[in-house]
């Protein structure tokens, strides 16, 4: 794998410092014996400069090592994790500036304490391997951090959406399939075909495939109307925003770079924004927030009026609520469930608050009092006993037993893949604080139609021992209390 010039400088600096310390030389002693200045050697060891051939030869002679040994990119065993990191795709492809990190500062950090940093990197990499963290998942985690840093609102993309709407959908004209297909065919020279899971069972998990060499977009014929419209809008987004590096399938089969992940996000943001216009959504949200009571039916009707999936609608809310309503203490998550089964899988999450919320857990059971899970159970019951085929909306005020934090949560559940009996719930969760009570009238005072429940994170961590919904023993909590009791007994020993 390629090693970039900045990384070659750092590797040389790390090796120089390592050999100097192994030889028991101070930087001033090396400067004196090599004829180079202390300041110049400091710049080399920090990875800021790479010496010329004659200076490398002088350094090798001063430290009594071979020239080839000094210029080799191979580090000692204890520093090899740093070399592995520098050779990986992570540092070469992720634009660290997006996360507020100056690459020069990162390289200096690596150079300042290489042994400690190396141990930390090795630990993180081993954890990633142990839990099978793929490059794609790592990229998605970086993207999620980028979204959270900006409250998931990007005004530059919003302005591009406004420009698109002015040019192609002026007035109140709806952005629909005919408009999008016409643009793709006539403006961007697309050819559109369809495939189905019967003829191409190996492609059943993909929603779309784009072949750039022929300009052909293949759509899964089993897509819902909302899914199809969003994919068409996303394709227009790639073209209108001039995003060249991109994934060519809707579900990631293989991602070549972080830039593809980032551009896919930008095109998806664009699609959501032109399909759910902010000038249409904001006043209608305001009307719901100003009402003294909460209506699950009215909120579900609002989602359906935009011909959007609940997930896409909630995602659009996360773009607009921090910017236009000052509501930034929120999080979004999605659970998948096979009808009739008791396993629930957290498949997407985004947190604009760090104070509470579901996180991916290994071998633990999420609290069965969460509305995101109870709504899936109710949906399964309605599908089985009432032939229910639509979506279901419920709200809940959830207070965490351990922390006392309270959240207003709106969850919508619907069938996700009917042929596999897959259901999905998506939830938007708002932290209860003075801002939220001021913005949402039905929370102050609390409207009588909103149920309240005491919840927790997971059965294994929960101290509500009389919980009827519990599906696992509180093993993590018990172990924690045993350790606390042990520590207390140790302190009492004379």
Short mmCIF file of C-alpha atoms in Angstrom, two decimals:
data_model
loop_
_atom_site.label_atom_id
_atom_site.label_comp_id
_atom_site.label_asym_id
_atom_site.label_seq_id
_atom_site.Cartn_x
_atom_site.Cartn_y
_atom_site.Cartn_z
CA UNK A 1 0.00 0.00 0.00
CA UNK A 2 1.27 3.49 -0.81
CA UNK A 3 2.96 5.59 1.89
CA UNK A 4 2.49 9.31 1.40
CA UNK A 5 5.29 11.93 1.71
CA UNK A 6 3.98 13.33 5.01
CA UNK A 7 3.96 9.83 6.41
CA UNK A 8 7.47 9.05 5.09
CA UNK A 9 8.76 12.13 6.94
CA UNK A 10 7.04 11.00 10.11
CA UNK A 11 8.31 7.44 9.85
CA UNK A 12 11.86 8.72 9.34
CA UNK A 13 11.53 11.05 12.30
CA UNK A 14 10.17 8.29 14.52
CA UNK A 15 13.00 5.96 13.51
CA UNK A 16 15.64 8.64 14.05
CA UNK A 17 14.33 9.41 17.52
CA UNK A 18 14.05 5.72 18.37
CA UNK A 19 17.65 4.97 17.35
CA UNK A 20 18.97 8.10 19.09
CA UNK A 21 17.33 7.13 22.36
CA UNK A 22 18.46 3.51 22.02
CA UNK A 23 22.02 4.80 21.62
CA UNK A 24 21.64 6.95 24.73
CA UNK A 25 22.23 10.19 22.85
CA UNK A 26 20.65 13.53 23.66
CA UNK A 27 19.49 15.61 20.75
CA UNK A 28 22.28 18.13 21.42
CA UNK A 29 24.89 15.35 21.42
CA UNK A 30 23.59 14.06 18.08
CA UNK A 31 23.62 17.59 16.70
CA UNK A 32 27.23 18.06 17.70
CA UNK A 33 28.44 14.74 16.29
CA UNK A 34 26.48 15.04 13.03
CA UNK A 35 27.14 18.71 12.37
CA UNK A 36 23.40 19.50 12.19
CA UNK A 37 21.60 22.04 14.35
CA UNK A 38 19.38 21.06 17.28
CA UNK A 39 16.43 22.93 15.77
CA UNK A 40 16.83 21.10 12.45
CA UNK A 41 16.99 17.71 14.19
CA UNK A 42 13.88 18.61 16.18
CA UNK A 43 12.00 19.37 12.96
CA UNK A 44 13.12 16.03 11.52
CA UNK A 45 12.06 14.04 14.58
CA UNK A 46 8.63 15.70 14.54
CA UNK A 47 8.10 14.65 10.93
CA UNK A 48 8.17 18.17 9.55
CA UNK A 49 11.32 17.84 7.45
CA UNK A 50 13.10 15.07 5.56
CA UNK A 51 16.89 15.49 5.29
CA UNK A 52 18.88 15.28 2.10
CA UNK A 53 21.14 12.33 1.33
CA UNK A 54 24.35 13.88 2.72
CA UNK A 55 22.65 14.76 6.00
CA UNK A 56 21.18 11.25 6.32
CA UNK A 57 24.70 9.87 5.82
CA UNK A 58 26.02 12.20 8.55
CA UNK A 59 23.31 11.05 10.95
CA UNK A 60 23.96 7.37 10.20
CA UNK A 61 27.70 7.83 10.85
CA UNK A 62 27.06 9.78 14.07
CA UNK A 63 24.83 6.99 15.43
CA UNK A 64 26.96 4.16 14.03
CA UNK A 65 24.15 2.58 11.95
CA UNK A 66 23.89 1.64 8.28
CA UNK A 67 22.45 4.23 5.89
CA UNK A 68 19.94 1.67 4.60
CA UNK A 69 18.77 0.89 8.13
CA UNK A 70 18.06 4.57 8.77
CA UNK A 71 16.08 5.16 5.58
CA UNK A 72 14.12 1.89 5.77
CA UNK A 73 10.41 2.39 6.41
CA UNK A 74 10.39 -0.58 8.78
CA UNK A 75 9.99 0.40 12.44
CA UNK A 76 10.72 -1.59 15.56
CA UNK A 77 8.07 -3.98 16.84
CA UNK A 78 6.84 -1.56 19.51
CA UNK A 79 6.27 1.19 16.93
CA UNK A 80 4.90 -1.01 14.15
CA UNK A 81 1.23 -0.13 14.92
CA UNK A 82 1.99 3.49 13.96
CA UNK A 83 3.48 2.32 10.69
CA UNK A 84 0.42 0.14 10.09
CA UNK A 85 -1.89 3.09 10.75
CA UNK A 86 0.04 5.33 8.35
CA UNK A 87 -0.08 2.66 5.66
CA UNK A 88 -3.81 2.10 6.13
CA UNK A 89 -6.57 3.83 4.19
CA UNK A 90 -7.79 5.64 7.28
CA UNK A 91 -5.34 8.58 7.44
CA UNK A 92 -4.81 8.81 3.68
CA UNK A 93 -8.47 9.06 2.75
CA UNK A 94 -10.40 10.70 5.60
CA UNK A 95 -10.24 14.51 5.35
CA UNK A 96 -9.36 15.14 8.98
CA UNK A 97 -10.18 18.81 8.57
CA UNK A 98 -13.88 17.82 8.52
CA UNK A 99 -13.51 16.78 12.15
CA UNK A 100 -11.57 19.88 13.15
CA UNK A 101 -8.24 18.04 13.19
CA UNK A 102 -5.12 19.59 11.68
CA UNK A 103 -3.17 16.69 10.09
CA UNK A 104 0.09 18.39 11.07
CA UNK A 105 -0.98 18.38 14.72
CA UNK A 106 -1.85 14.69 14.52
CA UNK A 107 1.52 13.83 13.06
CA UNK A 108 3.23 15.86 15.76
CA UNK A 109 1.24 14.01 18.43
CA UNK A 110 2.42 10.70 17.01
CA UNK A 111 5.98 11.96 17.04
CA UNK A 112 5.87 13.41 20.57
CA UNK A 113 4.93 10.19 22.37
CA UNK A 114 5.34 7.38 19.85
CA UNK A 115 5.47 4.46 22.29
CA UNK A 116 2.30 5.47 24.17
CA UNK A 117 0.44 6.37 20.99
CA UNK A 118 1.59 3.11 19.42
CA UNK A 119 0.16 1.14 22.34
CA UNK A 120 -3.14 3.01 22.05
CA UNK A 121 -3.34 2.45 18.27
CA UNK A 122 -2.53 -1.23 18.69
CA UNK A 123 -5.29 -1.57 21.29
CA UNK A 124 -7.87 0.17 19.11
CA UNK A 125 -6.94 -1.91 16.06
CA UNK A 126 -7.13 -5.15 18.05
CA UNK A 127 -10.56 -4.20 19.35
CA UNK A 128 -11.67 -3.47 15.81
CA UNK A 129 -10.42 -6.84 14.58
CA UNK A 130 -11.97 -8.69 17.52
CA UNK A 131 -15.38 -7.20 16.82
CA UNK A 132 -15.00 -7.44 13.03
CA UNK A 133 -15.18 -3.68 12.48
CA UNK A 134 -14.96 -3.23 8.72
CA UNK A 135 -13.47 -0.23 6.95
CA UNK A 136 -16.99 0.70 5.84
CA UNK A 137 -18.28 0.71 9.44
CA UNK A 138 -15.32 2.82 10.50
CA UNK A 139 -16.04 5.31 7.73
CA UNK A 140 -19.70 5.43 8.74
CA UNK A 141 -18.70 6.17 12.34
CA UNK A 142 -16.52 9.06 11.15
CA UNK A 143 -19.37 10.36 9.00
CA UNK A 144 -21.79 10.16 11.92
CA UNK A 145 -19.38 12.18 14.08
CA UNK A 146 -19.18 14.77 11.30
CA UNK A 147 -22.96 15.02 11.15
CA UNK A 148 -23.26 15.33 14.92
CA UNK A 149 -20.63 18.08 15.05
CA UNK A 150 -22.76 20.16 12.65
CA UNK A 151 -26.18 19.24 14.13
CA UNK A 152 -26.76 17.39 10.85
CA UNK A 153 -27.53 20.69 9.12
CA UNK A 154 -25.52 21.88 6.12
CA UNK A 155 -26.64 25.23 4.78
CA UNK A 156 -24.50 24.96 1.64
CA UNK A 157 -26.45 21.87 0.55
CA UNK A 158 -29.74 23.54 1.50
CA UNK A 159 -28.84 26.47 -0.75
CA UNK A 160 -28.03 24.12 -3.63
CA UNK A 161 -31.43 22.51 -3.12
CA UNK A 162 -33.09 25.93 -3.28
CA UNK A 163 -31.22 26.62 -6.53
CA UNK A 164 -32.38 23.29 -7.97
CA UNK A 165 -36.01 23.91 -6.99
CA UNK A 166 -35.92 27.39 -8.51
CA UNK A 167 -34.54 26.03 -11.76
CA UNK A 168 -36.58 22.84 -12.15
CA UNK A 169 -39.58 23.02 -9.79
CA UNK A 170 -40.49 26.67 -9.40
CA UNK A 171 -43.50 27.74 -7.39
CA UNK A 172 -45.14 24.84 -5.58
CA UNK A 173 -44.46 22.26 -8.28
CA UNK A 174 -43.93 18.84 -6.75
CA UNK A 175 -40.68 16.97 -7.25
CA UNK A 176 -42.03 13.60 -8.36
CA UNK A 177 -40.99 10.58 -10.41
CA UNK A 178 -41.89 12.03 -13.84
CA UNK A 179 -39.79 15.15 -13.19
CA UNK A 180 -36.83 13.20 -11.81
CA UNK A 181 -36.88 10.58 -14.57
CA UNK A 182 -37.12 13.30 -17.22
CA UNK A 183 -34.11 15.11 -15.73
CA UNK A 184 -32.05 11.94 -15.51
CA UNK A 185 -32.85 10.93 -19.10
CA UNK A 186 -32.69 14.28 -20.90
CA UNK A 187 -30.37 16.37 -18.74
CA UNK A 188 -27.91 13.73 -17.54
CA UNK A 189 -28.24 11.06 -20.28
CA UNK A 190 -29.36 8.22 -18.03
CA UNK A 191 -30.96 4.99 -19.19
CA UNK A 192 -33.26 3.40 -16.60
CA UNK A 193 -33.96 -0.34 -16.33
CA UNK A 194 -35.43 -2.61 -13.67
CA UNK A 195 -34.42 -5.93 -12.10
CA UNK A 196 -36.35 -8.23 -9.77
CA UNK A 197 -35.38 -10.74 -7.10
CA UNK A 198 -36.92 -13.63 -9.02
CA UNK A 199 -34.66 -13.16 -12.05
CA UNK A 200 -31.67 -11.87 -10.05
CA UNK A 201 -31.93 -13.37 -6.54
CA UNK A 202 -28.33 -12.41 -5.80
CA UNK A 203 -29.31 -8.73 -6.19
CA UNK A 204 -32.41 -8.95 -3.99
CA UNK A 205 -30.72 -6.97 -1.20
CA UNK A 206 -29.90 -4.01 -3.45
CA UNK A 207 -32.26 -1.15 -4.16
CA UNK A 208 -30.37 0.19 -7.14
CA UNK A 209 -27.22 -0.22 -9.21
CA UNK A 210 -25.63 2.48 -11.38
CA UNK A 211 -23.26 1.55 -14.21
CA UNK A 212 -21.28 4.71 -15.08
CA UNK A 213 -19.75 3.32 -18.27
CA UNK A 214 -23.20 3.10 -19.89
CA UNK A 215 -25.03 5.66 -17.77
CA UNK A 216 -27.57 2.99 -16.81
CA UNK A 217 -29.51 3.04 -13.55
CA UNK A 218 -30.98 -0.31 -12.55
CA UNK A 219 -33.85 -0.13 -10.04
CA UNK A 220 -35.19 -2.98 -7.94
CA UNK A 221 -38.74 -3.56 -9.19
CA UNK A 222 -39.90 -4.38 -5.64
CA UNK A 223 -39.16 -0.92 -4.29
CA UNK A 224 -41.97 0.98 -2.62
CA UNK A 225 -43.08 4.18 -4.33
CA UNK A 226 -41.33 6.25 -1.63
CA UNK A 227 -38.07 4.32 -1.98
CA UNK A 228 -38.05 4.66 -5.75
CA UNK A 229 -38.63 8.42 -5.62
CA UNK A 230 -35.85 8.89 -3.10
CA UNK A 231 -33.35 6.90 -5.19
CA UNK A 232 -34.19 8.91 -8.30
CA UNK A 233 -33.75 12.15 -6.32
CA UNK A 234 -30.46 10.89 -4.95
CA UNK A 235 -29.18 10.17 -8.47
CA UNK A 236 -30.13 13.71 -9.47
CA UNK A 237 -28.23 14.89 -6.39
CA UNK A 238 -25.03 13.18 -7.51
CA UNK A 239 -25.27 14.92 -10.86
CA UNK A 240 -26.50 18.35 -9.75
CA UNK A 241 -23.87 18.60 -7.01
CA UNK A 242 -21.21 17.24 -9.38
CA UNK A 243 -20.18 14.45 -7.00
CA UNK A 244 -17.89 12.26 -9.08
CA UNK A 245 -16.60 9.78 -6.50
CA UNK A 246 -19.58 7.73 -5.38
CA UNK A 247 -20.81 4.22 -4.57
CA UNK A 248 -22.63 2.53 -7.41
CA UNK A 249 -25.07 0.49 -5.35
CA UNK A 250 -27.59 1.72 -2.81
CA UNK A 251 -26.41 -0.87 -0.27
CA UNK A 252 -22.65 -0.88 0.10
CA UNK A 253 -21.13 -3.95 -1.48
CA UNK A 254 -17.67 -2.44 -1.38
CA UNK A 255 -16.60 1.10 -0.56
CA UNK A 256 -13.36 2.33 -2.05
CA UNK A 257 -12.88 5.54 -0.06
CA UNK A 258 -14.31 7.80 2.61
CA UNK A 259 -15.02 10.34 -0.12
CA UNK A 260 -17.60 7.94 -1.56
CA UNK A 261 -19.33 7.70 1.82
CA UNK A 262 -19.31 11.48 2.24
CA UNK A 263 -20.61 12.14 -1.26
CA UNK A 264 -23.33 9.54 -0.82
CA UNK A 265 -24.42 11.40 2.31
CA UNK A 266 -24.45 14.74 0.45
CA UNK A 267 -26.55 13.31 -2.39
CA UNK A 268 -28.94 11.72 0.12
CA UNK A 269 -29.22 14.99 2.03
CA UNK A 270 -30.00 16.74 -1.26
CA UNK A 271 -32.68 14.17 -2.10
CA UNK A 272 -34.38 14.53 1.27
CA UNK A 273 -34.32 18.32 1.03
CA UNK A 274 -35.89 18.60 -2.44
CA UNK A 275 -38.57 16.01 -1.62
CA UNK A 276 -39.42 17.53 1.79
CA UNK A 277 -39.02 21.26 1.28
CA UNK A 278 -38.19 23.20 4.38
CA UNK A 279 -40.58 26.01 3.46
CA UNK A 280 -43.40 23.44 3.41
CA UNK A 281 -42.39 21.43 6.46
CA UNK A 282 -41.49 24.17 8.96
CA UNK A 283 -44.93 25.86 9.19
CA UNK A 284 -46.72 22.51 9.41
CA UNK A 285 -44.39 21.38 12.17
CA UNK A 286 -45.03 24.65 13.95
CA UNK A 287 -48.77 23.98 13.87
CA UNK A 288 -48.27 20.55 15.49
CA UNK A 289 -45.91 21.98 18.10
CA UNK A 290 -48.38 24.76 18.96
CA UNK A 291 -51.28 22.37 19.55
CA UNK A 292 -52.26 21.72 23.21
CA UNK A 293 -52.66 17.98 22.55
CA UNK A 294 -50.66 15.34 20.76
CA UNK A 295 -52.17 13.18 18.00
CA UNK A 296 -50.38 10.09 16.68
CA UNK A 297 -52.75 10.06 13.72
CA UNK A 298 -52.05 13.69 12.78
CA UNK A 299 -48.29 13.18 12.95
CA UNK A 300 -48.49 10.06 10.80
CA UNK A 301 -50.68 11.94 8.32
CA UNK A 302 -48.02 14.67 8.13
CA UNK A 303 -45.37 12.10 7.23
CA UNK A 304 -47.56 10.49 4.59
CA UNK A 305 -48.48 13.85 3.06
CA UNK A 306 -44.87 14.22 1.94
CA UNK A 307 -44.93 10.72 0.40
CA UNK A 308 -41.83 9.90 2.44
CA UNK A 309 -40.83 6.90 4.47
CA UNK A 310 -40.87 7.53 8.23
CA UNK A 311 -37.10 7.15 8.29
CA UNK A 312 -36.59 9.78 5.62
CA UNK A 313 -39.05 12.12 7.34
CA UNK A 314 -37.35 11.82 10.73
CA UNK A 315 -33.99 12.32 9.08
CA UNK A 316 -35.26 15.53 7.51
CA UNK A 317 -36.46 16.64 10.94
CA UNK A 318 -32.92 16.19 12.25
CA UNK A 319 -31.72 18.60 9.52
CA UNK A 320 -34.18 21.34 10.46
CA UNK A 321 -35.03 21.18 14.16
CA UNK A 322 -31.67 22.45 15.50
CA UNK A 323 -31.44 25.28 12.97
CA UNK A 324 -35.03 26.51 12.84
CA UNK A 325 -36.48 25.54 16.22
CA UNK A 326 -33.43 25.53 18.48
CA UNK A 327 -34.09 21.89 19.39
CA UNK A 328 -30.68 20.24 19.30
CA UNK A 329 -30.85 17.76 22.18
CA UNK A 330 -32.18 14.84 20.18
CA UNK A 331 -31.28 11.49 18.76
CA UNK A 332 -32.56 9.23 16.00
CA UNK A 333 -32.47 5.45 15.77
CA UNK A 334 -33.85 2.52 13.79
CA UNK A 335 -34.65 -1.01 14.92
CA UNK A 336 -35.31 -4.03 12.71
CA UNK A 337 -37.31 -7.04 13.84
CA UNK A 338 -38.62 -10.24 12.27
CA UNK A 339 -42.34 -10.49 12.98
CA UNK A 340 -43.02 -12.88 15.84
CA UNK A 341 -39.41 -13.02 17.06
CA UNK A 342 -38.02 -11.42 20.21
CA UNK A 343 -34.70 -10.17 18.81
CA UNK A 344 -34.41 -6.46 18.04
CA UNK A 345 -31.47 -5.10 16.06
CA UNK A 346 -30.29 -1.50 16.22
CA UNK A 347 -29.41 -0.79 12.59
CA UNK A 348 -28.95 2.98 12.52
CA UNK A 349 -28.33 5.70 15.08
CA UNK A 350 -27.40 9.37 15.22
CA UNK A 351 -26.99 11.37 18.41
CA UNK A 352 -27.14 15.15 18.66
CA UNK A 353 -27.04 14.74 22.43
CA UNK A 354 -24.41 12.79 24.35
CA UNK A 355 -26.49 12.40 27.51
CA UNK A 356 -28.50 9.25 26.82
CA UNK A 357 -29.76 7.06 24.05
CA UNK A 358 -29.34 3.59 22.59
CA UNK A 359 -25.89 2.48 21.56
CA UNK A 360 -24.92 -0.72 19.82
CA UNK A 361 -24.48 -3.42 22.45
CA UNK A 362 -22.78 -6.79 22.34
CA UNK A 363 -24.77 -9.69 23.82
CA UNK A 364 -27.17 -7.51 25.81
CA UNK A 365 -30.92 -6.98 25.59
CA UNK A 366 -32.32 -3.50 25.02
CA UNK A 367 -34.99 -2.37 27.48
CA UNK A 368 -38.31 -3.89 26.42
CA UNK A 369 -40.15 -0.81 27.71
CA UNK A 370 -38.82 1.38 24.91
CA UNK A 371 -41.61 2.51 22.62
CA UNK A 372 -39.35 1.65 19.66
CA UNK A 373 -39.66 -2.02 20.65
CA UNK A 374 -43.21 -2.15 22.02
CA UNK A 375 -44.53 -0.58 18.82
CA UNK A 376 -42.90 -3.38 16.81
CA UNK A 377 -44.59 -5.96 19.02
CA UNK A 378 -47.95 -4.25 18.57
CA UNK A 379 -47.44 -3.99 14.82
CA UNK A 380 -46.79 -7.74 14.64
CA UNK A 381 -50.00 -8.40 16.59
CA UNK A 382 -52.04 -6.17 14.27
CA UNK A 383 -50.52 -7.75 11.16
CA UNK A 384 -51.32 -11.24 12.41
CA UNK A 385 -54.76 -10.68 13.90
CA UNK A 386 -56.19 -7.62 12.14
CA UNK A 387 -54.61 -7.91 8.66
CA UNK A 388 -53.00 -4.52 9.26
CA UNK A 389 -50.82 -3.40 6.34
CA UNK A 390 -50.07 0.24 7.15
CA UNK A 391 -47.80 2.11 9.53
CA UNK A 392 -48.25 2.66 13.23
CA UNK A 393 -47.31 5.80 15.23
CA UNK A 394 -46.92 6.11 19.00
CA UNK A 395 -45.41 8.63 21.41
CA UNK A 396 -44.03 8.09 24.89
CA UNK A 397 -42.39 10.04 27.70
CA UNK A 398 -39.48 7.86 28.87
CA UNK A 399 -37.54 8.49 32.08
CA UNK A 400 -34.34 6.51 32.62
CA UNK A 401 -34.30 4.91 36.06
CA UNK A 402 -30.55 5.26 36.55
CA UNK A 403 -29.99 8.84 35.41
CA UNK A 404 -33.38 10.51 35.72
CA UNK A 405 -33.08 11.88 32.17
CA UNK A 406 -36.46 12.16 30.45
CA UNK A 407 -37.16 12.06 26.71
CA UNK A 408 -40.19 12.67 24.55
CA UNK A 409 -40.07 9.94 21.90
CA UNK A 410 -42.06 9.54 18.71
CA UNK A 411 -41.81 6.17 17.00
CA UNK A 412 -43.26 4.93 13.72
CA UNK A 413 -43.28 1.25 12.75
CA UNK A 414 -44.08 -0.35 9.43
CA UNK A 415 -43.36 -3.37 7.30
CA UNK A 416 -39.87 -3.21 5.84
CA UNK A 417 -39.49 -6.35 3.71
CA UNK A 418 -42.91 -8.05 3.65
CA UNK A 419 -41.66 -11.13 1.78
CA UNK A 420 -39.27 -11.80 4.70
CA UNK A 421 -41.70 -10.64 7.42
CA UNK A 422 -39.32 -7.86 8.37
CA UNK A 423 -40.62 -4.85 10.30
CA UNK A 424 -38.82 -1.65 11.19
CA UNK A 425 -39.34 1.14 13.71
CA UNK A 426 -37.73 4.55 13.49
CA UNK A 427 -37.78 6.94 16.42
CA UNK A 428 -36.97 10.57 17.08
CA UNK A 429 -36.15 11.30 20.70
CA UNK A 430 -36.09 14.75 22.30
CA UNK A 431 -34.47 15.45 25.66
CA UNK A 432 -36.89 17.11 28.04
CA UNK A 433 -35.60 20.57 28.97
CA UNK A 434 -36.91 24.12 29.18
CA UNK A 435 -36.35 24.73 25.46
CA UNK A 436 -38.41 21.69 24.47
CA UNK A 437 -41.23 22.53 26.88
CA UNK A 438 -41.30 26.04 25.47
CA UNK A 439 -41.36 24.87 21.84
CA UNK A 440 -43.81 21.95 22.18
CA UNK A 441 -46.97 23.24 23.84
CA UNK A 442 -48.43 19.76 24.46
CA UNK A 443 -45.53 19.05 26.83
CA UNK A 444 -46.27 22.00 29.10
CA UNK A 445 -48.43 20.79 30.68
CA UNK A 446 -48.10 17.21 29.47
CA UNK A 447 -51.04 16.24 27.29
CA UNK A 448 -53.03 13.37 28.84
CA UNK A 449 -52.76 11.17 25.75
CA UNK A 450 -48.98 10.70 26.06
CA UNK A 451 -48.06 7.63 28.18
CA UNK A 452 -45.17 7.83 30.65
CA UNK A 453 -42.80 4.95 31.43
CA UNK A 454 -39.72 4.28 33.54
CA UNK A 455 -37.10 2.69 31.28
CA UNK A 456 -33.43 1.73 31.34
CA UNK A 457 -30.70 0.86 28.87
CA UNK A 458 -30.55 -2.94 28.97
CA UNK A 459 -31.88 -5.79 31.10
CA UNK A 460 -28.33 -6.77 32.05
CA UNK A 461 -27.74 -3.30 33.55
CA UNK A 462 -31.16 -2.64 35.06
CA UNK A 463 -32.05 -2.50 38.74
CA UNK A 464 -35.83 -2.56 38.26
CA UNK A 465 -36.14 -6.10 39.61
CA UNK A 466 -39.94 -6.34 39.48
CA UNK A 467 -40.01 -5.53 35.74
CA UNK A 468 -42.48 -7.79 33.92
CA UNK A 469 -40.82 -7.05 30.58
CA UNK A 470 -37.38 -8.27 31.68
CA UNK A 471 -35.90 -10.90 29.34
CA UNK A 472 -32.46 -11.34 30.91
CA UNK A 473 -30.93 -11.29 34.38
CA UNK A 474 -29.12 -8.11 35.52
CA UNK A 475 -25.71 -9.75 35.23
CA UNK A 476 -23.74 -6.57 34.46
CA UNK A 477 -25.37 -4.74 37.36
CA UNK A 478 -24.74 -7.64 39.73
CA UNK A 479 -21.09 -7.82 38.74
CA UNK A 480 -20.74 -4.07 39.25
CA UNK A 481 -22.24 -4.29 42.72
CA UNK A 482 -20.00 -7.22 43.64
CA UNK A 483 -16.94 -5.19 42.70
CA UNK A 484 -18.22 -2.20 44.69
CA UNK A 485 -18.80 -4.44 47.73
CA UNK A 486 -15.30 -5.88 47.35
CA UNK A 487 -13.77 -2.39 47.22
CA UNK A 488 -15.70 -1.36 50.31
CA UNK A 489 -14.48 -4.42 52.21
CA UNK A 490 -10.91 -3.74 51.14
CA UNK A 491 -11.16 -0.18 52.49
CA UNK A 492 -12.37 -1.52 55.83
CA UNK A 493 -9.36 -3.80 56.27
CA UNK A 494 -7.00 -2.52 58.95
#
